[in-house]
PDB file of C-alpha atoms and ligand atoms in Angstrom:
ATOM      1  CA  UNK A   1      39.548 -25.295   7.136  1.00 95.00           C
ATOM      2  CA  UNK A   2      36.332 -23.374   6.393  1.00 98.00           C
ATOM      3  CA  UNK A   3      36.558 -19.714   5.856  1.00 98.00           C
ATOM      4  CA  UNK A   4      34.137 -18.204   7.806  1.00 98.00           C
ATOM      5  CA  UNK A   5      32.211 -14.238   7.760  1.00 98.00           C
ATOM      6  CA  UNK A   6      29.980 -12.546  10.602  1.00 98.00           C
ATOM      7  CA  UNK A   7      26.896 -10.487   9.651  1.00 98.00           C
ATOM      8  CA  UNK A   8      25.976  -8.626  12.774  1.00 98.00           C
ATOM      9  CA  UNK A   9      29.613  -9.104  14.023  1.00 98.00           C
ATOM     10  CA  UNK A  10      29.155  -6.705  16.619  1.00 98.00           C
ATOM     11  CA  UNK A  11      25.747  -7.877  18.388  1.00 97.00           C
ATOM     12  CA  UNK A  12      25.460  -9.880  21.264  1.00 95.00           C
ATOM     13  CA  UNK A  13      25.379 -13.279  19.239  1.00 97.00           C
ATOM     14  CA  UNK A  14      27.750 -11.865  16.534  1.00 98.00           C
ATOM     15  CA  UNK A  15      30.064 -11.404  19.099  1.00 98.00           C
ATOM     16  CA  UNK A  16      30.003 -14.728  20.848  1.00 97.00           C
ATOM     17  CA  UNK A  17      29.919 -16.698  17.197  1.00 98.00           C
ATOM     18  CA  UNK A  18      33.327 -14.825  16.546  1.00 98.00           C
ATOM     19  CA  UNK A  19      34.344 -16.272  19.972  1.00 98.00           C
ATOM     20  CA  UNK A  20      33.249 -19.715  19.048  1.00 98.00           C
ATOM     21  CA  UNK A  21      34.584 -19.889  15.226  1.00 98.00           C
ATOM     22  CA  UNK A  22      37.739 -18.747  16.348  1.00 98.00           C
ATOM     23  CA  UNK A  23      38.647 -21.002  18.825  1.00 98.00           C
ATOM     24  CA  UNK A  24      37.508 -24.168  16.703  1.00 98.00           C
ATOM     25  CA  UNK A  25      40.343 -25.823  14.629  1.00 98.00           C
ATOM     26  CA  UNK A  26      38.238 -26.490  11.681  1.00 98.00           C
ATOM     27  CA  UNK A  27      37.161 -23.164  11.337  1.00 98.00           C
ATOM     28  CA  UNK A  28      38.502 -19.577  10.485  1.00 98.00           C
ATOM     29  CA  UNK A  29      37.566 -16.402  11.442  1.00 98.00           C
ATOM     30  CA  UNK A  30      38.285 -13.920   7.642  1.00 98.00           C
ATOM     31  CA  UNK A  31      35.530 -11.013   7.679  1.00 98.00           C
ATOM     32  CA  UNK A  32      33.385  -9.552  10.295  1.00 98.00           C
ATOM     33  CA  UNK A  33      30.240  -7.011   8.993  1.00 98.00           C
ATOM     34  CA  UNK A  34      28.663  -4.612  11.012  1.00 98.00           C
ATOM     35  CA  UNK A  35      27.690  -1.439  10.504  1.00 98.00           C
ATOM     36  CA  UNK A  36      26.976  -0.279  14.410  1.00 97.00           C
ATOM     37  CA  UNK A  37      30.343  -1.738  15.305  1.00 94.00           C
ATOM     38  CA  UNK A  38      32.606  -0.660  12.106  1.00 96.00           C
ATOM     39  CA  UNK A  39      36.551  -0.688  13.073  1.00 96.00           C
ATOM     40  CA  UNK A  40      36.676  -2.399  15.583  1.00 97.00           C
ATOM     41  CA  UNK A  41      38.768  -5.671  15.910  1.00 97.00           C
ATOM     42  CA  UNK A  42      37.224  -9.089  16.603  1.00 97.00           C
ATOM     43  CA  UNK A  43      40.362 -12.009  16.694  1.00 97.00           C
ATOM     44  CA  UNK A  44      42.725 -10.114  14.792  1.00 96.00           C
ATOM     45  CA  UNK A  45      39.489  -9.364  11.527  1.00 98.00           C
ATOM     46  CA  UNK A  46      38.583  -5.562  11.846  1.00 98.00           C
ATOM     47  CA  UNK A  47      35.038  -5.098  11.254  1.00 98.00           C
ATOM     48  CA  UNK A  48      33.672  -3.804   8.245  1.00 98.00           C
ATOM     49  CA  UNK A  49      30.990  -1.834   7.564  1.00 98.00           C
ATOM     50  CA  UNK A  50      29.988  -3.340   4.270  1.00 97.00           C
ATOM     51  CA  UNK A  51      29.213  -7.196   2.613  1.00 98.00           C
ATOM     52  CA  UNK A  52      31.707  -6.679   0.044  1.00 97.00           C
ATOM     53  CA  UNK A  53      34.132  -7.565   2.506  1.00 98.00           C
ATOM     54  CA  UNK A  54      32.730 -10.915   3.285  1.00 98.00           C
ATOM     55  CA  UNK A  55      33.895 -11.442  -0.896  1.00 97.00           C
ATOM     56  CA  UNK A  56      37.412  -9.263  -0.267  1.00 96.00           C
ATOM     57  CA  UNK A  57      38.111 -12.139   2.015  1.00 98.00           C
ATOM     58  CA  UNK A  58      36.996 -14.927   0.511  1.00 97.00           C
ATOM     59  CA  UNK A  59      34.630 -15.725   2.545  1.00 98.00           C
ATOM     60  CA  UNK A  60      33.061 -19.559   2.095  1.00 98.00           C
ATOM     61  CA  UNK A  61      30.279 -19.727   4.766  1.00 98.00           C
ATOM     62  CA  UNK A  62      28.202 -16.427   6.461  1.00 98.00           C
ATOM     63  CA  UNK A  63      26.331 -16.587   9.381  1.00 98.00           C
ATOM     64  CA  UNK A  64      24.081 -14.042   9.609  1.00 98.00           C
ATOM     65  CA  UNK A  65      22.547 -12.863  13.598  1.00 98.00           C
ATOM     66  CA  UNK A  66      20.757  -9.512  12.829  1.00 98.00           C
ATOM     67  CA  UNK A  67      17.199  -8.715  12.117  1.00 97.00           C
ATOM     68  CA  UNK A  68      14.607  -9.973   9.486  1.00 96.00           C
ATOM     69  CA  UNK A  69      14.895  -7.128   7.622  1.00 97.00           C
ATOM     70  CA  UNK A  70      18.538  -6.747   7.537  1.00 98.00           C
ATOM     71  CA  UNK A  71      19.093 -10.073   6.215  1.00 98.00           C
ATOM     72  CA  UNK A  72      16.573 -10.214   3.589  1.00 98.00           C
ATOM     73  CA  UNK A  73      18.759  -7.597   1.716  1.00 98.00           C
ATOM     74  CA  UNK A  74      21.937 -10.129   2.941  1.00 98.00           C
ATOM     75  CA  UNK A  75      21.069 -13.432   2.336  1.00 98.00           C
ATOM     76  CA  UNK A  76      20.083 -13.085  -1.308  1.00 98.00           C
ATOM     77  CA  UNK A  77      23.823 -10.930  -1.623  1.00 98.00           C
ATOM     78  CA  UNK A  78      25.336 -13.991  -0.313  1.00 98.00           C
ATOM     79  CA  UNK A  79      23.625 -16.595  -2.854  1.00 98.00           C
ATOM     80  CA  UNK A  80      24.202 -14.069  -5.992  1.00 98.00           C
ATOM     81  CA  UNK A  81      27.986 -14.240  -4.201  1.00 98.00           C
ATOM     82  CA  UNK A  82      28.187 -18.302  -4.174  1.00 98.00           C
ATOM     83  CA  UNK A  83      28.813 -18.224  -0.235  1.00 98.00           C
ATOM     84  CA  UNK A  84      26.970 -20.825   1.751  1.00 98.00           C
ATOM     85  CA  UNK A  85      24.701 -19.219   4.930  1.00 98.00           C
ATOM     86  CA  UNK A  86      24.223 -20.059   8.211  1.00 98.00           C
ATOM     87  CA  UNK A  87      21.062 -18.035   9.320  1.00 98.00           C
ATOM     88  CA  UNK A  88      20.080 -17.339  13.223  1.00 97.00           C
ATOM     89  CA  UNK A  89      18.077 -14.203  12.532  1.00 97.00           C
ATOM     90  CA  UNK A  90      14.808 -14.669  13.436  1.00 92.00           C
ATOM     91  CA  UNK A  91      11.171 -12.648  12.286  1.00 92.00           C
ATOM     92  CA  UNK A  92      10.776 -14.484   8.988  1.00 94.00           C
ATOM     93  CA  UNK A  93       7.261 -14.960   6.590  1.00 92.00           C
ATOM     94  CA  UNK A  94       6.842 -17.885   4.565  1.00 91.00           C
ATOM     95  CA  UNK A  95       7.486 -15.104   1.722  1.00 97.00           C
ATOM     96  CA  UNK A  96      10.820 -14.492   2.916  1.00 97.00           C
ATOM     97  CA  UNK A  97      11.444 -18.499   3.024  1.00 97.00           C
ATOM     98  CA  UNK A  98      10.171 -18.735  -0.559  1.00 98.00           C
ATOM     99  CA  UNK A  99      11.773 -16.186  -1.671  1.00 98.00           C
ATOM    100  CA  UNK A 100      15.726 -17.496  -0.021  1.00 98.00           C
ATOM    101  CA  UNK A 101      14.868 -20.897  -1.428  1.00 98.00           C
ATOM    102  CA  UNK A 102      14.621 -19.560  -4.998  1.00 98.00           C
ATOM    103  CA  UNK A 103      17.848 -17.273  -4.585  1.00 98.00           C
ATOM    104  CA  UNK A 104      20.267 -20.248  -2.806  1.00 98.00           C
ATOM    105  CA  UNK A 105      20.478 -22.699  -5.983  1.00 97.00           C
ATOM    106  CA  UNK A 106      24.202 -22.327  -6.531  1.00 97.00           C
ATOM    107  CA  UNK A 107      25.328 -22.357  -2.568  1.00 98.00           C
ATOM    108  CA  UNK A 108      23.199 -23.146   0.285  1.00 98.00           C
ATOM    109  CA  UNK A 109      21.851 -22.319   3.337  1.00 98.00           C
ATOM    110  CA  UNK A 110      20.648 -23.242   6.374  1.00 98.00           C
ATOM    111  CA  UNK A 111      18.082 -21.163   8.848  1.00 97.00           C
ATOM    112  CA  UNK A 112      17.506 -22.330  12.419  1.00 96.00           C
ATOM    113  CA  UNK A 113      15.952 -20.108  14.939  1.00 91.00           C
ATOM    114  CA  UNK A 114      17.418 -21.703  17.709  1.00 94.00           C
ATOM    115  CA  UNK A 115      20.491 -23.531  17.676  1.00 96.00           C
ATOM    116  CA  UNK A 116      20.499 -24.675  21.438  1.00 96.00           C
ATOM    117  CA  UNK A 117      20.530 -28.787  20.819  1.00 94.00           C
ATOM    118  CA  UNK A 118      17.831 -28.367  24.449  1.00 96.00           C
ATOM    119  CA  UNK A 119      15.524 -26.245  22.139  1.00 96.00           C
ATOM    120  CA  UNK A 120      15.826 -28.803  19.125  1.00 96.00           C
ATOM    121  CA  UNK A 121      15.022 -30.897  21.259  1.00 96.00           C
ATOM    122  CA  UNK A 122      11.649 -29.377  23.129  1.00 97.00           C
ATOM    123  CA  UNK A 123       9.923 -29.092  20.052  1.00 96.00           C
ATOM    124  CA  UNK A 124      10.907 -32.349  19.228  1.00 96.00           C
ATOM    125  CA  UNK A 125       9.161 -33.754  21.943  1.00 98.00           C
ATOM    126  CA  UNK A 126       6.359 -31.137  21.264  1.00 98.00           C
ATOM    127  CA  UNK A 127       5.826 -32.906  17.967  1.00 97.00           C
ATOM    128  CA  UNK A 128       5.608 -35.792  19.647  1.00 98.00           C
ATOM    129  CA  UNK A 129       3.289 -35.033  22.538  1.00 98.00           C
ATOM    130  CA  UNK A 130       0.527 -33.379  20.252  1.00 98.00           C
ATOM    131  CA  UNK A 131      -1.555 -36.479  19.095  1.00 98.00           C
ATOM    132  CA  UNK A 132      -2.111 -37.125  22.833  1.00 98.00           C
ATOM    133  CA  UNK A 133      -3.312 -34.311  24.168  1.00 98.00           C
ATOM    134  CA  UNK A 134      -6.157 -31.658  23.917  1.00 98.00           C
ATOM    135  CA  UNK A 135      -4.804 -28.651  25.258  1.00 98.00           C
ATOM    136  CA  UNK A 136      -1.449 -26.775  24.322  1.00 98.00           C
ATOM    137  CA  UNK A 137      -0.351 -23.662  24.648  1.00 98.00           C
ATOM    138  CA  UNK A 138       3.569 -21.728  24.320  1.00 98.00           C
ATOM    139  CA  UNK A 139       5.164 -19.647  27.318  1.00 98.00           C
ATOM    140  CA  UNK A 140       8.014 -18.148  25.756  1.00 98.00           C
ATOM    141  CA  UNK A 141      10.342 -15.497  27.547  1.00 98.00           C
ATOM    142  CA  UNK A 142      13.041 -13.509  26.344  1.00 97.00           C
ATOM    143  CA  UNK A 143      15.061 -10.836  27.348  1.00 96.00           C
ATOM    144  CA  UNK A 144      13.912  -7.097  27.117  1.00 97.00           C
ATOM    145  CA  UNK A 145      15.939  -6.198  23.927  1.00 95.00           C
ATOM    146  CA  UNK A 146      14.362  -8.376  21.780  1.00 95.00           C
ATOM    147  CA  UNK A 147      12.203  -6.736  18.784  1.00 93.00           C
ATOM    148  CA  UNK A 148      10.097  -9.797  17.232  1.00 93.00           C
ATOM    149  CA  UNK A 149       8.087 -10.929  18.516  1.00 96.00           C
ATOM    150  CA  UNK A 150       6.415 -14.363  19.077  1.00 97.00           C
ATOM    151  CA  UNK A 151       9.987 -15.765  19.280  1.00 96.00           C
ATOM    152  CA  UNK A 152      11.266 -17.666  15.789  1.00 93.00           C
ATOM    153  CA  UNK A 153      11.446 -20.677  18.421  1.00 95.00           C
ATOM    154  CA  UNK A 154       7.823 -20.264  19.272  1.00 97.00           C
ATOM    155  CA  UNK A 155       6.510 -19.987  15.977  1.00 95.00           C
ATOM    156  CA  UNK A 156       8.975 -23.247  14.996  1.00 94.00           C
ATOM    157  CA  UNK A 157       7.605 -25.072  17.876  1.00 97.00           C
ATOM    158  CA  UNK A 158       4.074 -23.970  16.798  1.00 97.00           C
ATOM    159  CA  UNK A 159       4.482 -25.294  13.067  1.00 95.00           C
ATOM    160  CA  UNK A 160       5.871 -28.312  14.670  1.00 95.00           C
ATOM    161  CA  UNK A 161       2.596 -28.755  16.707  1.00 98.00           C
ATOM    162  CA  UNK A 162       0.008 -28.414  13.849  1.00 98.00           C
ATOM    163  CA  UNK A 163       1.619 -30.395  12.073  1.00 97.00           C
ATOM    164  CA  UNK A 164       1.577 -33.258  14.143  1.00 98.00           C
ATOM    165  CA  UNK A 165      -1.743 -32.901  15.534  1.00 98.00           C
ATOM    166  CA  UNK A 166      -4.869 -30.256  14.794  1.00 96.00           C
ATOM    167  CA  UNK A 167      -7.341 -31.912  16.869  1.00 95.00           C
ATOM    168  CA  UNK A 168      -7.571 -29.265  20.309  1.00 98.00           C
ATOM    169  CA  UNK A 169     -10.217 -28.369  22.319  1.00 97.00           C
ATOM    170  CA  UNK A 170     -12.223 -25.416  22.125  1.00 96.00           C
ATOM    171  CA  UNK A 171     -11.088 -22.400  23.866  1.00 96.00           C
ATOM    172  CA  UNK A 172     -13.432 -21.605  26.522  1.00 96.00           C
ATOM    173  CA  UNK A 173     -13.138 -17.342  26.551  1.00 97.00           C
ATOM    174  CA  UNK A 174     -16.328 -15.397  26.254  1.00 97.00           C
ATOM    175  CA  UNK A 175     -14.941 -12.149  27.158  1.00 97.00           C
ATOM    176  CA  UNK A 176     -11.389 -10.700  27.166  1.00 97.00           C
ATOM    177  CA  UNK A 177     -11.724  -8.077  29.730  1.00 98.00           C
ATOM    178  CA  UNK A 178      -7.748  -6.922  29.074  1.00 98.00           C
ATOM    179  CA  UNK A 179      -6.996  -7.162  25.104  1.00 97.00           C
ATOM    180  CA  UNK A 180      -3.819  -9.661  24.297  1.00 96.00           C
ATOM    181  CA  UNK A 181      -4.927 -11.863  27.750  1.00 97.00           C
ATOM    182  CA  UNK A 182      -5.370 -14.602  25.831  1.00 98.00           C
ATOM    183  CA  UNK A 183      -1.830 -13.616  23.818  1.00 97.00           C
ATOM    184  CA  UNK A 184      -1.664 -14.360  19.976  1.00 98.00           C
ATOM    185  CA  UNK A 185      -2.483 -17.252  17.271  1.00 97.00           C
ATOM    186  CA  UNK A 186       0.715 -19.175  15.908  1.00 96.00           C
ATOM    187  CA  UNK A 187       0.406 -21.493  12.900  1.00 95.00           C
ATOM    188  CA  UNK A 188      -2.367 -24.074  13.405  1.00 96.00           C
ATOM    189  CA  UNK A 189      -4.065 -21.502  15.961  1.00 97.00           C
ATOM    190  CA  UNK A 190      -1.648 -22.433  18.759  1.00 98.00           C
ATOM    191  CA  UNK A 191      -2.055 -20.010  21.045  1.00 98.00           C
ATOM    192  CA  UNK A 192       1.246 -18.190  22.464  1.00 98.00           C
ATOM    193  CA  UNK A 193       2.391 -15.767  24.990  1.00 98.00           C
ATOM    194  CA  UNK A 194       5.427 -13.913  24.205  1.00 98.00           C
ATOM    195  CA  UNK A 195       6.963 -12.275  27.638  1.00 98.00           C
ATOM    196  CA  UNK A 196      10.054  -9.922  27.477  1.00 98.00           C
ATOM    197  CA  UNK A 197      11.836  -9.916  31.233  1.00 98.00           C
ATOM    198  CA  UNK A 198      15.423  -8.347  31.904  1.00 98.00           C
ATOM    199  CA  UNK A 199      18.114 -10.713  33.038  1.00 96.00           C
ATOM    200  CA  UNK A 200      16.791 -13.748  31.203  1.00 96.00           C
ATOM    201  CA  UNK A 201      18.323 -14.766  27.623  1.00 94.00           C
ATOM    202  CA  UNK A 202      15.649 -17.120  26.379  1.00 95.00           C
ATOM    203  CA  UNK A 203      12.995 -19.670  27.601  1.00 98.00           C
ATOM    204  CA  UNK A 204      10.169 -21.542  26.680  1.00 98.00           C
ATOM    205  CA  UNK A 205       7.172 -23.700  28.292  1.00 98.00           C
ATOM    206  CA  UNK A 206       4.786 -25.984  26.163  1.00 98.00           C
ATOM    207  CA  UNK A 207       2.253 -26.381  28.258  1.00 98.00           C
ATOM    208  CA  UNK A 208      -0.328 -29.638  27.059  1.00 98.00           C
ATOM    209  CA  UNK A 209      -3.117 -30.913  28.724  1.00 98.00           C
ATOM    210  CA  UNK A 210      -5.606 -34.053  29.066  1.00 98.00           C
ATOM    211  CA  UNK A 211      -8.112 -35.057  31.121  1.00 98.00           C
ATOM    212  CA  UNK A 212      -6.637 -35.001  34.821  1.00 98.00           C
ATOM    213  CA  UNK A 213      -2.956 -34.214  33.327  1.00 98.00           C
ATOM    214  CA  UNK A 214      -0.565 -31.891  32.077  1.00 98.00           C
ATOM    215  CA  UNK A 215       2.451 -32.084  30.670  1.00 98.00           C
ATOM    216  CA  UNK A 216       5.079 -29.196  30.524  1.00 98.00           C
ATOM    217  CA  UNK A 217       8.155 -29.125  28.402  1.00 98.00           C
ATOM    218  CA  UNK A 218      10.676 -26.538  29.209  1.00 98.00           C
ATOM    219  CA  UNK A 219      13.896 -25.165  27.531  1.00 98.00           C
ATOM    220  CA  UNK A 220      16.382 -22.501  29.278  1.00 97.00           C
ATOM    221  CA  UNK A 221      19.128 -20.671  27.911  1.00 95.00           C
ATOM    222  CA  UNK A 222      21.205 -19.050  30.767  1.00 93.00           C
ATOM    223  CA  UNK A 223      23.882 -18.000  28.182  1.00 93.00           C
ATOM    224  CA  UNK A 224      24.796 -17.236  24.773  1.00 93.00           C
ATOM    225  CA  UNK A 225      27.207 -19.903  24.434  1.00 95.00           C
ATOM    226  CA  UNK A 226      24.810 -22.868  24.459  1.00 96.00           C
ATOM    227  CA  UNK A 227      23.791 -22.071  20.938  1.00 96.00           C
ATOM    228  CA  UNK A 228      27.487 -22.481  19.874  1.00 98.00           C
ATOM    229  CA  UNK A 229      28.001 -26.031  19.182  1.00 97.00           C
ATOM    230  CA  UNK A 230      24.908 -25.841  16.761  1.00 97.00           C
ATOM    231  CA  UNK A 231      26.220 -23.134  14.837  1.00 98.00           C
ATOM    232  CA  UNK A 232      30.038 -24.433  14.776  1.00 98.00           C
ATOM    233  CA  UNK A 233      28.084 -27.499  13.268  1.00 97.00           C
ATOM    234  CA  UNK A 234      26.007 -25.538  10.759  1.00 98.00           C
ATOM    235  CA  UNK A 235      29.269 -23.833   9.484  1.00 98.00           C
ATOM    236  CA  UNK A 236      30.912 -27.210   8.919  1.00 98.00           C
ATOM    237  CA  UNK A 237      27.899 -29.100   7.186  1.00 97.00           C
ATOM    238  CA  UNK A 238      26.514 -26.343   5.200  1.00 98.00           C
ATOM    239  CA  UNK A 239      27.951 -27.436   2.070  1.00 98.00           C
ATOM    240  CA  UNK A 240      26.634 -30.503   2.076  1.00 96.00           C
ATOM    241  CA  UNK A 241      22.740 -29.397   2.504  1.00 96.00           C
ATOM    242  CA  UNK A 242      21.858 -28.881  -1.212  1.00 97.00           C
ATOM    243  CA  UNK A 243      19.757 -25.272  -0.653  1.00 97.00           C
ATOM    244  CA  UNK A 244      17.870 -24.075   2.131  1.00 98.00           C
ATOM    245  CA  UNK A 245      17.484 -25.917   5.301  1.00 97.00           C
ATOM    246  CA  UNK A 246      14.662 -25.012   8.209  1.00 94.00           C
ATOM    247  CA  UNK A 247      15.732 -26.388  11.734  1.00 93.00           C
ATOM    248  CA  UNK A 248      19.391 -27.862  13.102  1.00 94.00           C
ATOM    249  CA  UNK A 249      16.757 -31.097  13.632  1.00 90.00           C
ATOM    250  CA  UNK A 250      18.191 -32.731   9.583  1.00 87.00           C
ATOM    251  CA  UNK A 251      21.683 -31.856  10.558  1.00 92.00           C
ATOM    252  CA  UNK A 252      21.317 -34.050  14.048  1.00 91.00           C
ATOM    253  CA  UNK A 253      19.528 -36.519  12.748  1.00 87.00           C
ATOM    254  CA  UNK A 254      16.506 -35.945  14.352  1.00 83.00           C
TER     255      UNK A 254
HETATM  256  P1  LIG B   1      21.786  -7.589  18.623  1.00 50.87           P
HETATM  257  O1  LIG B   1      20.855  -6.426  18.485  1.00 50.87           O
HETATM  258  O2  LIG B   1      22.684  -7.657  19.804  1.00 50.87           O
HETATM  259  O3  LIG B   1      22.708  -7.708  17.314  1.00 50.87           O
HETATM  260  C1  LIG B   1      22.252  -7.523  16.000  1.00 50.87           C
HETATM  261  C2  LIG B   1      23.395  -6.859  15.242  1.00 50.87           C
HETATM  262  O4  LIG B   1      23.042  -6.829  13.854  1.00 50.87           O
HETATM  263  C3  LIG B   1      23.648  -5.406  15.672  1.00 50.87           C
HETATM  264  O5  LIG B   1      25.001  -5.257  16.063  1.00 50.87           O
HETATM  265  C4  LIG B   1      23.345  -4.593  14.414  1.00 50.87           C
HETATM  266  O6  LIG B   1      24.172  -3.465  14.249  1.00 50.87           O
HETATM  267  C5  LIG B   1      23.606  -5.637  13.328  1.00 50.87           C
HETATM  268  N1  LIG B   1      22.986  -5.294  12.052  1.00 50.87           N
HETATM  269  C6  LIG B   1      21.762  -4.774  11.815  1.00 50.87           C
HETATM  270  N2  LIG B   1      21.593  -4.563  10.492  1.00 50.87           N
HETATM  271  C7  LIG B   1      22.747  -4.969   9.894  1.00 50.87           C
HETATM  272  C8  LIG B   1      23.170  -5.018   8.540  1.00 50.87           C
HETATM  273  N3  LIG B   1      22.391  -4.584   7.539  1.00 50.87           N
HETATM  274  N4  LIG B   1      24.403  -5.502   8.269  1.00 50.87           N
HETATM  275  C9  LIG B   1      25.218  -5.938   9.264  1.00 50.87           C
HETATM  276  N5  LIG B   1      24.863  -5.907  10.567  1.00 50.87           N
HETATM  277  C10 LIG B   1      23.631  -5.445  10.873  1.00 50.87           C
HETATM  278  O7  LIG B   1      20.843  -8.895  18.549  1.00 50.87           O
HETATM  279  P2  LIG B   1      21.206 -10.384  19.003  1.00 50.87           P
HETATM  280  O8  LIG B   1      20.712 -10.620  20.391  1.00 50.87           O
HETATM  281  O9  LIG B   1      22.634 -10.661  18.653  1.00 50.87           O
HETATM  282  O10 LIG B   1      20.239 -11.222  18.040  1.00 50.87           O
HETATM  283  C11 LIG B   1      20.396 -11.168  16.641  1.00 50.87           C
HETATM  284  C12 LIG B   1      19.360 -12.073  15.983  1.00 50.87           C
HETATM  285  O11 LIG B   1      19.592 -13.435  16.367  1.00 50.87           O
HETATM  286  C13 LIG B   1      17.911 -11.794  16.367  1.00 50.87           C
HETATM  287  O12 LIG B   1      17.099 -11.956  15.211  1.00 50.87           O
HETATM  288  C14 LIG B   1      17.589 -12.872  17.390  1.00 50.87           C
HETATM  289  O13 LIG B   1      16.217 -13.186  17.441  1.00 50.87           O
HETATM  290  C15 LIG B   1      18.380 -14.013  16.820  1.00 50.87           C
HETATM  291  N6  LIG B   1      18.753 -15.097  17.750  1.00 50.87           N
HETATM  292  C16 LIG B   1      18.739 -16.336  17.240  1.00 50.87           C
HETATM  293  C17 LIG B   1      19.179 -17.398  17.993  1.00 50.87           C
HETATM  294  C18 LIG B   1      19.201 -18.762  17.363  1.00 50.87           C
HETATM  295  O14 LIG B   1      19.628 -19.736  18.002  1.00 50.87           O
HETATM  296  N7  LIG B   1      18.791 -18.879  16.096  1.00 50.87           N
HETATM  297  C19 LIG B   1      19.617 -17.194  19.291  1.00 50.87           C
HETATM  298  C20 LIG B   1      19.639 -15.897  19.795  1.00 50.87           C
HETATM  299  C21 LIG B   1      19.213 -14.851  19.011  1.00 50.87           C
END
């Protein structure tokens, strides 16, 4: 049985990992920390306002859903504590990556910025779509409390693309009559338009194109829950990643 914390235990994903972790038999619910949501009870663990009570419980694996800045203060708190992390908080630099791979040597951790299997899957297929085309560009839509922005999928999906492929066509703008039309520059110049729409949870388009085709690839969350499985997962392989991980892609095998 893995003893498991919450940072950001009362957010909207916070809330739903508790949800998740407790109702899977290999897992256990023993701390929940978050400031905004201090004293109140999530499965029987009252939440704390403080990380020292992810150590008062013995805590073995933290996952972490709060905001970049947030969890650069947490993450290296957990690796100076030995407990493993399990990172869906998105709006990280390379820095920050550098920086979390030198601090998890004794315990690890793995970072993901989506853990929807569909999502690992789009830029999957991304990857594999670049060499063939000329064109791309990323369509991603989230709902309108988000505060990074691109998305951590987007800029994922991005890295992905250049990676695979940086041979694109020119873009053919001479003049940008409304500034941000053409949206912003991911890794490998990608271009990508971030859109932030009530009612939706999160979506994204990869849009390529060739001569006389296009080919879209297109991932939709309707609900929290679908990034559950990939946590759960996370949780229960963590200890067996030796220090930081990028992507749930290594821990599927693909
Ligand atoms: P949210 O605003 O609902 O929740 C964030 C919570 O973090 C809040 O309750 C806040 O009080 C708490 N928090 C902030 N600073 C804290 C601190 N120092 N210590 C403890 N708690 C702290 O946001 P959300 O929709 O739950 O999203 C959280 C993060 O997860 C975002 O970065 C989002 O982009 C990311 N996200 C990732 C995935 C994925 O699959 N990787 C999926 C959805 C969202």
């Amino acid at each position: 049985m893995v003893r498991v914390g919450i940072v950001g235990a009362a957010g909207r994903m916070g809330r739903a990992v508790a949800d998740a972790v407790s109702a899977d038999p290999g897992l256990e619910l023993v701390a929940a920390v978050d400031p905004a949501g201090a004293g109140a009870v999530l499965h029987g663990v009252e939440v704390a306002p403080e990380l020292r009570a992810l150590a008062g419980a013995g805590a073995q694996v933290v996952v972490d859903f709060t905001v970049a800045d947030a969890a650069r203060t947490t993450l290296p708190w957990l690796a100076m504590h030995g407990m493993h992390a399990v990172v869906g908080t998105t709006g990280f630099s390379d820095d920050d990556l550098a920086a979390f791979r030198s601090a998890f040597t004794a315990s690890n951790c793995v970072i993901a910025a989506n853990f929807a299997i569909g999502a690992v899957l789009m830029m999957r297929f991304a990857e594999m779509a670049a060499p063939w085309f000329d064109s791309v560009e990323i369509v991603e839509i989230h709902h309108d409390q988000k505060v990074d922005a691109p998305s951590g999928t987007a800029l994922e999906t991005a890295r992905r693309i250049a990676s695979s492929s940086s041979d694109w066509a020119a873009d053919p703008t001479r003049k940008v009559v409304v500034g941000g039309a053409r949206g912003g520059r991911g890794p490998g110049g990608v271009p990508i338009h971030s859109l932030r729409v009530r009612g939706t949870v999160a979506n994204q388009e990869v849009v390529f194109g060739a001569q006389g085709q296009t080919l879209t690839i297109r991932h939709d969350t309707v609900d929290r829950t679908s990034f559950m499985p990939g946590v759960v997962l996370a949780c229960k392989k963590v200890a067996e990643r030796k220090g930081v991980t990028l992507g749930l892609g290594d821990l599927l095998g693909l």
